[in-house]
Each structure stands twice: as C-alpha cells, then as structure tokens.
Coordinates of C-alpha atoms in Angstrom, one line a residue:
M1 CA -9.7 44.0 -29.4
T2 CA -10.3 40.9 -27.1
K3 CA -7.9 38.2 -25.7
R4 CA -9.4 34.5 -24.7
F5 CA -7.3 32.2 -22.8
L6 CA -8.0 28.7 -22.4
T7 CA -8.4 27.0 -19.2
F8 CA -7.8 23.5 -18.3
R9 CA -9.2 21.4 -16.0
R10 CA -7.3 18.0 -14.7
C11 CA -10.0 14.6 -16.1
G12 CA -9.8 12.0 -14.8
S13 CA -5.0 11.2 -15.3
L14 CA -5.7 13.6 -19.1
W15 CA -6.5 17.5 -19.0
A16 CA -9.5 18.8 -21.3
P17 CA -9.7 22.3 -22.1
S18 CA -12.0 23.9 -20.6
L19 CA -15.4 23.1 -18.3
V20 CA -17.3 23.0 -21.5
A21 CA -15.3 20.6 -23.2
A22 CA -15.0 18.2 -20.7
L23 CA -18.3 18.2 -20.3
L24 CA -19.5 17.6 -23.9
T25 CA -16.3 15.0 -24.0
G26 CA -18.7 12.7 -21.4
C27 CA -15.4 13.7 -18.5
G28 CA -17.0 12.9 -15.4
A29 CA -19.7 10.4 -16.3
G30 CA -16.4 8.7 -16.0
Q31 CA -15.0 8.3 -19.6
P32 CA -11.5 10.5 -20.1
A33 CA -10.8 13.4 -22.3
N34 CA -9.6 12.4 -25.7
T35 CA -10.3 15.2 -27.4
P36 CA -7.8 17.4 -29.4
Q37 CA -7.1 20.8 -28.5
A38 CA -9.5 23.7 -28.9
A39 CA -8.6 25.8 -32.3
L40 CA -7.1 28.8 -30.9
P41 CA -7.4 32.5 -33.1
A42 CA -3.9 33.3 -34.2
S43 CA -4.0 36.6 -32.8
N44 CA -2.7 37.6 -29.5
T45 CA -3.8 34.5 -28.2
Q46 CA -1.3 31.8 -26.7
A47 CA -2.4 28.1 -26.0
V48 CA -2.0 27.6 -22.2
A49 CA -0.1 23.8 -21.9
P50 CA -1.0 21.8 -19.6
R51 CA 0.6 21.0 -16.4
V52 CA 2.2 17.8 -16.0
Q53 CA 2.0 16.1 -12.8
T54 CA 4.6 14.8 -11.5
P55 CA 4.7 10.7 -10.4
Q56 CA 4.9 10.9 -6.4
P57 CA 6.9 8.4 -4.7
A58 CA 6.0 4.4 -3.6
A59 CA 4.8 4.5 -0.3
A60 CA 5.9 2.4 1.7
M61 CA 3.4 0.1 2.1
P62 CA 2.6 -1.6 -1.2
P63 CA -0.7 -2.5 -3.1
P64 CA -2.3 -5.3 -1.3
A65 CA -1.6 -8.8 -2.3
V66 CA -4.9 -10.6 -1.7
T67 CA -8.4 -8.5 -1.8
S68 CA -12.0 -9.9 -0.5
S69 CA -14.7 -7.9 0.7
A70 CA -13.9 -9.1 4.3
R71 CA -10.5 -8.7 4.8
V72 CA -7.8 -7.7 2.9
Q73 CA -3.9 -9.3 3.2
W74 CA -0.8 -7.7 3.2
R75 CA 2.1 -10.3 2.6
Y76 CA 6.1 -10.2 3.5
Q77 CA 8.5 -12.9 3.1
C78 CA 10.9 -12.6 4.7
P79 CA 14.5 -14.5 4.7
S80 CA 14.7 -17.0 8.0
P81 CA 17.6 -15.6 10.8
K82 CA 18.3 -19.2 10.9
G83 CA 18.4 -19.7 6.9
G84 CA 16.7 -22.2 5.8
E85 CA 13.2 -22.0 3.9
W86 CA 11.6 -18.1 3.9
L87 CA 9.1 -16.8 6.7
V88 CA 5.9 -15.7 5.2
A89 CA 4.3 -13.2 7.5
T90 CA 0.0 -11.7 6.5
Y91 CA -1.3 -9.0 7.9
H92 CA -5.4 -9.4 8.3
G93 CA -7.2 -5.6 8.1
Q94 CA -6.7 -2.7 5.8
S95 CA -3.3 -1.6 6.5
P96 CA -0.4 -3.7 8.7
E97 CA -0.7 -0.3 11.4
T98 CA -4.3 -1.5 11.8
A99 CA -4.6 -5.1 10.9
T100 CA -5.9 -7.6 13.6
A101 CA -3.8 -10.5 13.1
L102 CA -1.3 -11.9 11.5
T103 CA 0.1 -15.3 10.3
L104 CA 3.7 -16.4 10.1
Q105 CA 4.4 -19.0 7.9
R106 CA 7.0 -21.3 7.1
G107 CA 7.0 -23.9 5.0
E108 CA 3.7 -26.1 6.0
S109 CA 3.4 -25.0 9.5
Q110 CA 1.8 -21.3 10.5
T111 CA 1.5 -19.9 13.5
Q112 CA -1.9 -17.1 13.7
F113 CA -0.5 -14.3 15.8
N114 CA -3.2 -11.3 17.5
R115 CA -3.0 -8.1 18.0
A116 CA -2.3 -7.3 21.8
R117 CA -4.4 -3.7 22.3
L118 CA -5.9 -2.2 19.5
P119 CA -5.6 -0.2 17.8
G120 CA -1.5 0.3 16.3
N121 CA -0.1 -1.7 19.0
P122 CA 3.0 -3.2 16.9
V123 CA 2.8 -6.6 19.2
F124 CA 1.1 -9.6 17.9
L125 CA 0.5 -12.2 20.9
A126 CA 0.4 -16.4 19.8
N127 CA 0.7 -19.6 22.0
D128 CA 3.4 -21.9 20.8
E129 CA 2.3 -25.7 21.3
R130 CA 6.0 -27.3 21.0
N131 CA 7.6 -24.5 23.3
D132 CA 4.3 -23.7 25.5
Y133 CA 5.4 -19.7 25.1
R134 CA 3.2 -17.0 24.2
W135 CA 5.0 -14.9 21.2
L136 CA 5.4 -11.8 20.6
L137 CA 5.0 -10.4 17.7
E138 CA 6.2 -7.1 16.8
A139 CA 5.8 -5.4 13.2
N140 CA 6.1 -2.0 12.2
G141 CA 5.1 -0.8 8.4
S142 CA 9.1 -1.4 7.0
G143 CA 8.5 -5.1 6.8
S144 CA 9.9 -5.4 9.7
L145 CA 9.7 -8.0 12.5
R146 CA 10.9 -9.8 15.1
V147 CA 9.4 -12.7 17.7
R148 CA 11.0 -13.1 21.1
A149 CA 9.0 -14.8 23.5
P150 CA 9.0 -13.0 26.8
N151 CA 11.0 -14.4 29.2
R152 CA 13.7 -14.3 27.3
T153 CA 16.4 -11.5 26.5
A154 CA 16.5 -9.0 23.7
V155 CA 19.9 -10.5 23.0
E156 CA 18.4 -14.1 21.5
T157 CA 16.1 -12.3 20.1
P158 CA 15.5 -12.4 16.0
V159 CA 15.3 -9.9 13.8
L160 CA 13.7 -10.2 10.8
T161 CA 14.8 -7.9 8.2
G162 CA 14.4 -7.7 4.5
C163 CA 11.8 -8.9 4.0
Q164 CA 9.6 -7.6 1.1
P165 CA 5.9 -8.3 -1.0
V166 CA 5.1 -11.1 -2.3
Q167 CA 1.9 -10.8 -5.1
S168 CA 0.1 -13.5 -5.2

C-alpha cells in the first residue's frame, strides 16, 4: 500500500493544499486559495496541518501617514517642551533615515529643515529668521527630536520626547 502525503504551499495570506490545487484555485493570478482541503483516503494517510505563522512585532516606524508618487511623509506629534501647542514633525522621504527634509510645525507656524549631509546624517538645518540662528534638528527613528542652536550649550537644548505617529 502506498502512502500519500499532502503538502501545503503559501498562497497570499492563506495556505493552499498542493501546488496543483493552488494553481487550480487561481492563486498566483492575484486570487487567494479558498477551496477546502482535498479529501484524503482513510487508509494510513494523515492530514498535515498548515503551519500557523505568528505575526511579527510592529516595526519601530509606522506606515507612512501620507503617500504620493513624489514624496512620502512620516508624521509625528510631539508635546512641546515648554507646554502649549503640540509640535508636528513631518519627514519628507522614503523613510525618516533617508528623508531629505523635515518640517517642524507649531500651530500655524512651521519651519523647513534640510538634512545637513546625505545620506543618513541625523542633523537637519534651517535658518530661524526671528533669532537669526542656524538651528539644528537631530532626529532618529524612535520619534525623539532635539532642536538646538549651535552657539548654545547642550543644557539649554530642548528635547522632544513622547512623539506619536499621526495618521492623516
């Protein structure tokens, strides 16, 4: 007597029994396999249960809040270190690590920062017209930001923590 073993293949988010069944149900043509498992003879054959894939923990960076063909925006809302209105930091690029620009907005006013040196430099530069400072904004993927003027000490540097992703 011969034994038959049923193999499973992943088809999208589902498991399909055997490659032939997957092809017959349209998997591979953009359609998930939804057919029931093929009936097995009762003699010495056992069904093989599909492997359940556990979900992976969420990445540090959320999905982009706004998507367009020209740019992707990653937006964070941070409590202001001095209280009052929240600050919204928006990265412009495929990811915060590769973004070429960052906008920091408080209420109606906003400042555009450009990355100092590409690629991957955490420092963004902008001119603050009111104080004539060349502000540095250091950002990392965890959503914490540090804004400072080069001629100030680190003690005076406000640190923005507790930033949360903003969905638009």
